Amino acid sequence: MLFVIEQEENRWPPWLKPLLKEQFFVQCKFHADSHKSECNMYCLDCMNGALCSLCLSHHHDHRAIQIRRSSYHDVIRVNEIQKYLDISCVQTYIINSAKVVFLNERPQPRPGKGVTNTCQVCDRSLLDSFRFCSLGCKIVGTSKSFMKIERHSPEKKGAVSESEDSYSSSRNTSSFTPSTPPRTGLNFRSAKRRKGIPHRSPMGGLLLEI
């Protein structure tokens, strides 16, 4: 068992997991008075947390990479990270004319209609040639100890419970929002009748929730 754990740890460079756990785009505690104090850099050699551009003066000749942001999620340019890490099978995106990969998974309520390929870890919609939506999902999905809990579609099993729609505690969990129930003849007629001052009825609470 110990040998298997050591193999898992040695598959990835020692800086990768700390990088994925790091919080970026916060103010640097050493250069808070500078307008360049946003921490969006990371030193792969020192692994001592997020750095601002001024901190880099203490990391000459080190492997430093820049983290960028897209829709409040951290990304890194492919031409930077592929020098140090195998990113095969991870979905790439074009953002601001540059090809990037996401560091960690992004919760998605449910795949869109017609989607035939999803992330093997978090079920995010992917192009057919990819298996993972982010570097974090690749680490989890290629682990020998990873066991995926299948999601049940609302069509097959009504409302989905939180425990059925969760993954292991080593990852961020997310849950589906139950779909809106289809209108029946009764509540459809009631909805059309509701004009002006609403009148309470036994179905009133249900209609308000819809």
Short mmCIF file of C-alpha atoms in Angstrom, two decimals:
data_model
loop_
_atom_site.label_atom_id
_atom_site.label_comp_id
_atom_site.label_asym_id
_atom_site.label_seq_id
_atom_site.Cartn_x
_atom_site.Cartn_y
_atom_site.Cartn_z
CA MET A 1 0.00 0.00 0.00
CA LEU A 2 2.83 2.40 0.87
CA PHE A 3 4.50 1.64 -2.46
CA VAL A 4 1.28 2.52 -4.32
CA ILE A 5 1.00 5.84 -2.47
CA GLU A 6 4.62 6.68 -3.29
CA GLN A 7 3.97 5.89 -6.94
CA GLU A 8 0.97 8.23 -6.97
CA GLU A 9 2.98 11.05 -5.43
CA ASN A 10 5.90 10.59 -7.81
CA ARG A 11 3.69 10.76 -10.89
CA TRP A 12 3.42 14.54 -10.53
CA PRO A 13 6.03 17.25 -9.91
CA PRO A 14 6.12 18.32 -6.25
CA TRP A 15 4.89 21.83 -7.07
CA LEU A 16 1.66 20.81 -8.84
CA LYS A 17 -0.67 20.05 -5.94
CA PRO A 18 0.45 23.10 -3.90
CA LEU A 19 -0.11 25.22 -7.02
CA LEU A 20 -3.68 23.96 -7.44
CA LYS A 21 -4.48 24.67 -3.79
CA GLU A 22 -3.01 28.18 -3.84
CA GLN A 23 -5.21 31.28 -3.73
CA PHE A 24 -4.25 33.83 -6.37
CA PHE A 25 -5.28 37.41 -7.14
CA VAL A 26 -5.03 38.50 -3.52
CA GLN A 27 -3.01 41.44 -2.28
CA CYS A 28 0.64 40.76 -1.52
CA LYS A 29 1.34 41.14 2.19
CA PHE A 30 4.88 42.39 1.47
CA HIS A 31 4.05 44.98 -1.21
CA ALA A 32 0.56 46.11 -0.24
CA ASP A 33 1.40 49.76 -0.95
CA SER A 34 2.28 49.11 -4.58
CA HIS A 35 -0.21 49.16 -7.45
CA LYS A 36 1.45 45.92 -8.64
CA SER A 37 0.66 44.01 -5.46
CA GLU A 38 -1.75 41.48 -6.98
CA CYS A 39 -0.44 37.95 -6.53
CA ASN A 40 -0.70 36.15 -9.85
CA MET A 41 2.73 34.51 -10.08
CA TYR A 42 4.05 31.22 -8.73
CA CYS A 43 7.61 29.95 -8.35
CA LEU A 44 7.88 26.25 -9.18
CA ASP A 45 11.26 25.99 -7.46
CA CYS A 46 10.43 27.65 -4.14
CA MET A 47 6.75 26.64 -3.84
CA ASN A 48 6.28 29.34 -1.23
CA GLY A 49 2.88 30.64 -2.23
CA ALA A 50 1.44 33.19 -4.63
CA LEU A 51 3.76 36.04 -5.60
CA CYS A 52 3.30 39.51 -7.00
CA SER A 53 5.49 40.89 -9.78
CA LEU A 54 7.68 42.70 -7.23
CA CYS A 55 8.36 39.46 -5.38
CA LEU A 56 9.96 38.02 -8.51
CA SER A 57 13.11 40.06 -7.89
CA HIS A 58 13.99 37.44 -5.26
CA HIS A 59 13.49 34.56 -7.70
CA HIS A 60 16.15 35.15 -10.35
CA ASP A 61 16.75 32.14 -12.61
CA HIS A 62 13.78 30.33 -11.06
CA ARG A 63 10.91 28.77 -12.96
CA ALA A 64 8.11 31.27 -12.44
CA ILE A 65 4.72 31.01 -14.13
CA GLN A 66 1.87 33.48 -14.40
CA ILE A 67 -1.69 32.60 -13.43
CA ARG A 68 -4.49 34.35 -15.27
CA ARG A 69 -8.21 34.56 -14.67
CA SER A 70 -11.24 33.77 -16.77
CA SER A 71 -14.75 34.18 -15.35
CA TYR A 72 -13.35 34.07 -11.80
CA HIS A 73 -11.47 30.82 -12.44
CA ASP A 74 -7.70 30.43 -12.57
CA VAL A 75 -6.10 29.47 -15.88
CA ILE A 76 -2.57 29.17 -17.22
CA ARG A 77 -1.33 29.49 -20.76
CA VAL A 78 -0.51 26.23 -22.48
CA ASN A 79 2.82 27.52 -23.79
CA GLU A 80 3.92 28.13 -20.17
CA ILE A 81 2.72 25.02 -18.39
CA GLN A 82 3.53 22.44 -21.09
CA LYS A 83 7.24 23.12 -20.56
CA TYR A 84 6.99 21.51 -17.14
CA LEU A 85 3.91 19.27 -17.18
CA ASP A 86 2.17 16.76 -19.42
CA ILE A 87 -1.25 18.30 -20.06
CA SER A 88 -2.45 15.69 -22.56
CA CYS A 89 -6.16 14.79 -22.32
CA VAL A 90 -6.94 18.13 -20.61
CA GLN A 91 -9.40 20.39 -22.46
CA THR A 92 -7.80 23.56 -23.83
CA TYR A 93 -9.59 26.84 -24.47
CA ILE A 94 -8.82 30.02 -26.42
CA ILE A 95 -9.09 33.08 -24.19
CA ASN A 96 -7.84 36.48 -25.35
CA SER A 97 -6.21 34.83 -28.37
CA ALA A 98 -4.15 32.50 -26.16
CA LYS A 99 -4.61 28.78 -25.55
CA VAL A 100 -5.12 28.03 -21.85
CA VAL A 101 -6.05 25.23 -19.45
CA PHE A 102 -7.99 25.59 -16.22
CA LEU A 103 -6.28 24.75 -12.96
CA ASN A 104 -9.30 23.28 -11.17
CA GLU A 105 -12.76 22.01 -12.00
CA ARG A 106 -15.68 24.35 -12.56
CA PRO A 107 -19.05 23.11 -11.29
CA GLN A 108 -21.63 22.54 -14.03
CA PRO A 109 -25.24 21.70 -13.07
CA ARG A 110 -25.77 19.27 -15.94
CA PRO A 111 -24.33 18.66 -19.41
CA GLY A 112 -26.05 20.44 -22.27
CA LYS A 113 -28.35 18.68 -24.69
CA GLY A 114 -26.56 16.57 -27.25
CA VAL A 115 -23.33 16.38 -25.24
CA THR A 116 -21.59 13.07 -25.92
CA ASN A 117 -18.36 13.56 -23.95
CA THR A 118 -17.85 14.85 -20.42
CA CYS A 119 -15.02 15.14 -17.89
CA GLN A 120 -14.38 11.75 -16.31
CA VAL A 121 -14.28 13.38 -12.88
CA CYS A 122 -16.78 16.26 -12.71
CA ASP A 123 -18.98 15.62 -15.80
CA ARG A 124 -18.30 18.99 -17.40
CA SER A 125 -18.99 19.04 -21.15
CA LEU A 126 -15.87 18.44 -23.25
CA LEU A 127 -14.84 18.07 -26.84
CA ASP A 128 -14.55 14.43 -27.89
CA SER A 129 -10.74 14.39 -27.90
CA PHE A 130 -10.37 15.24 -24.19
CA ARG A 131 -10.93 13.37 -20.92
CA PHE A 132 -10.55 16.07 -18.26
CA CYS A 133 -11.65 19.69 -17.91
CA SER A 134 -8.73 20.83 -15.75
CA LEU A 135 -5.36 19.90 -14.30
CA GLY A 136 -6.98 19.10 -10.95
CA CYS A 137 -9.43 16.69 -12.56
CA LYS A 138 -6.58 14.93 -14.36
CA ILE A 139 -4.81 14.32 -11.05
CA VAL A 140 -7.97 12.89 -9.50
CA GLY A 141 -9.12 10.94 -12.54
CA THR A 142 -5.80 9.20 -13.17
CA SER A 143 -5.35 8.15 -9.56
CA LYS A 144 -5.62 4.41 -8.95
CA SER A 145 -7.76 5.08 -5.90
CA PHE A 146 -10.31 7.21 -7.77
CA MET A 147 -13.83 5.78 -7.83
CA LYS A 148 -16.49 7.83 -9.55
CA ILE A 149 -20.02 7.92 -8.19
CA GLU A 150 -22.36 7.87 -11.15
CA ARG A 151 -24.80 10.74 -11.51
CA HIS A 152 -28.44 9.78 -12.00
CA SER A 153 -30.37 11.87 -14.48
CA PRO A 154 -33.66 13.37 -13.22
CA GLU A 155 -35.49 11.52 -16.03
CA LYS A 156 -34.34 8.17 -14.67
CA LYS A 157 -34.66 8.79 -10.97
CA GLY A 158 -36.73 11.86 -10.08
CA ALA A 159 -34.97 14.24 -7.69
CA VAL A 160 -31.30 13.52 -7.06
CA SER A 161 -30.14 13.45 -3.48
CA GLU A 162 -27.04 15.36 -2.42
CA SER A 163 -25.26 12.17 -1.34
CA GLU A 164 -25.84 10.53 -4.72
CA ASP A 165 -24.56 13.57 -6.59
CA SER A 166 -21.36 14.09 -4.64
CA TYR A 167 -17.81 12.94 -5.04
CA SER A 168 -15.10 12.08 -2.54
CA SER A 169 -14.21 14.65 0.12
CA SER A 170 -10.84 15.24 -1.55
CA ARG A 171 -12.63 17.37 -4.17
CA ASN A 172 -15.14 20.19 -4.19
CA THR A 173 -18.65 18.78 -4.17
CA SER A 174 -21.59 20.08 -6.16
CA SER A 175 -25.23 19.08 -6.52
CA PHE A 176 -27.87 19.31 -9.21
CA THR A 177 -30.82 21.62 -8.92
CA PRO A 178 -33.95 19.53 -9.50
CA SER A 179 -35.63 20.40 -12.78
CA THR A 180 -38.93 22.28 -12.84
CA PRO A 181 -41.86 19.83 -12.83
CA PRO A 182 -43.81 19.76 -16.11
CA ARG A 183 -47.08 21.68 -16.16
CA THR A 184 -50.20 19.64 -15.79
CA GLY A 185 -53.56 20.67 -17.19
CA LEU A 186 -54.63 21.83 -13.72
CA ASN A 187 -51.74 24.11 -12.85
CA PHE A 188 -51.52 25.38 -16.45
CA ARG A 189 -55.13 26.63 -16.28
CA SER A 190 -54.50 28.06 -12.82
CA ALA A 191 -51.46 29.95 -14.07
CA LYS A 192 -53.43 31.51 -16.95
CA ARG A 193 -56.20 32.57 -14.53
CA ARG A 194 -53.85 34.45 -12.18
CA LYS A 195 -54.33 38.11 -13.05
CA GLY A 196 -54.67 41.06 -10.73
CA ILE A 197 -54.86 40.12 -7.06
CA PRO A 198 -53.83 36.47 -6.63
CA HIS A 199 -56.27 34.17 -4.88
CA ARG A 200 -55.00 31.49 -2.54
CA SER A 201 -55.72 27.90 -3.49
CA PRO A 202 -54.45 24.49 -2.36
CA MET A 203 -51.95 24.61 -5.22
CA GLY A 204 -50.91 28.22 -4.53
CA GLY A 205 -47.68 27.36 -2.69
CA LEU A 206 -46.53 25.01 -5.46
CA LEU A 207 -47.11 27.61 -8.14
CA LEU A 208 -45.13 30.20 -6.21
CA GLU A 209 -42.20 27.82 -5.95
CA ILE A 210 -42.27 27.20 -9.67
#
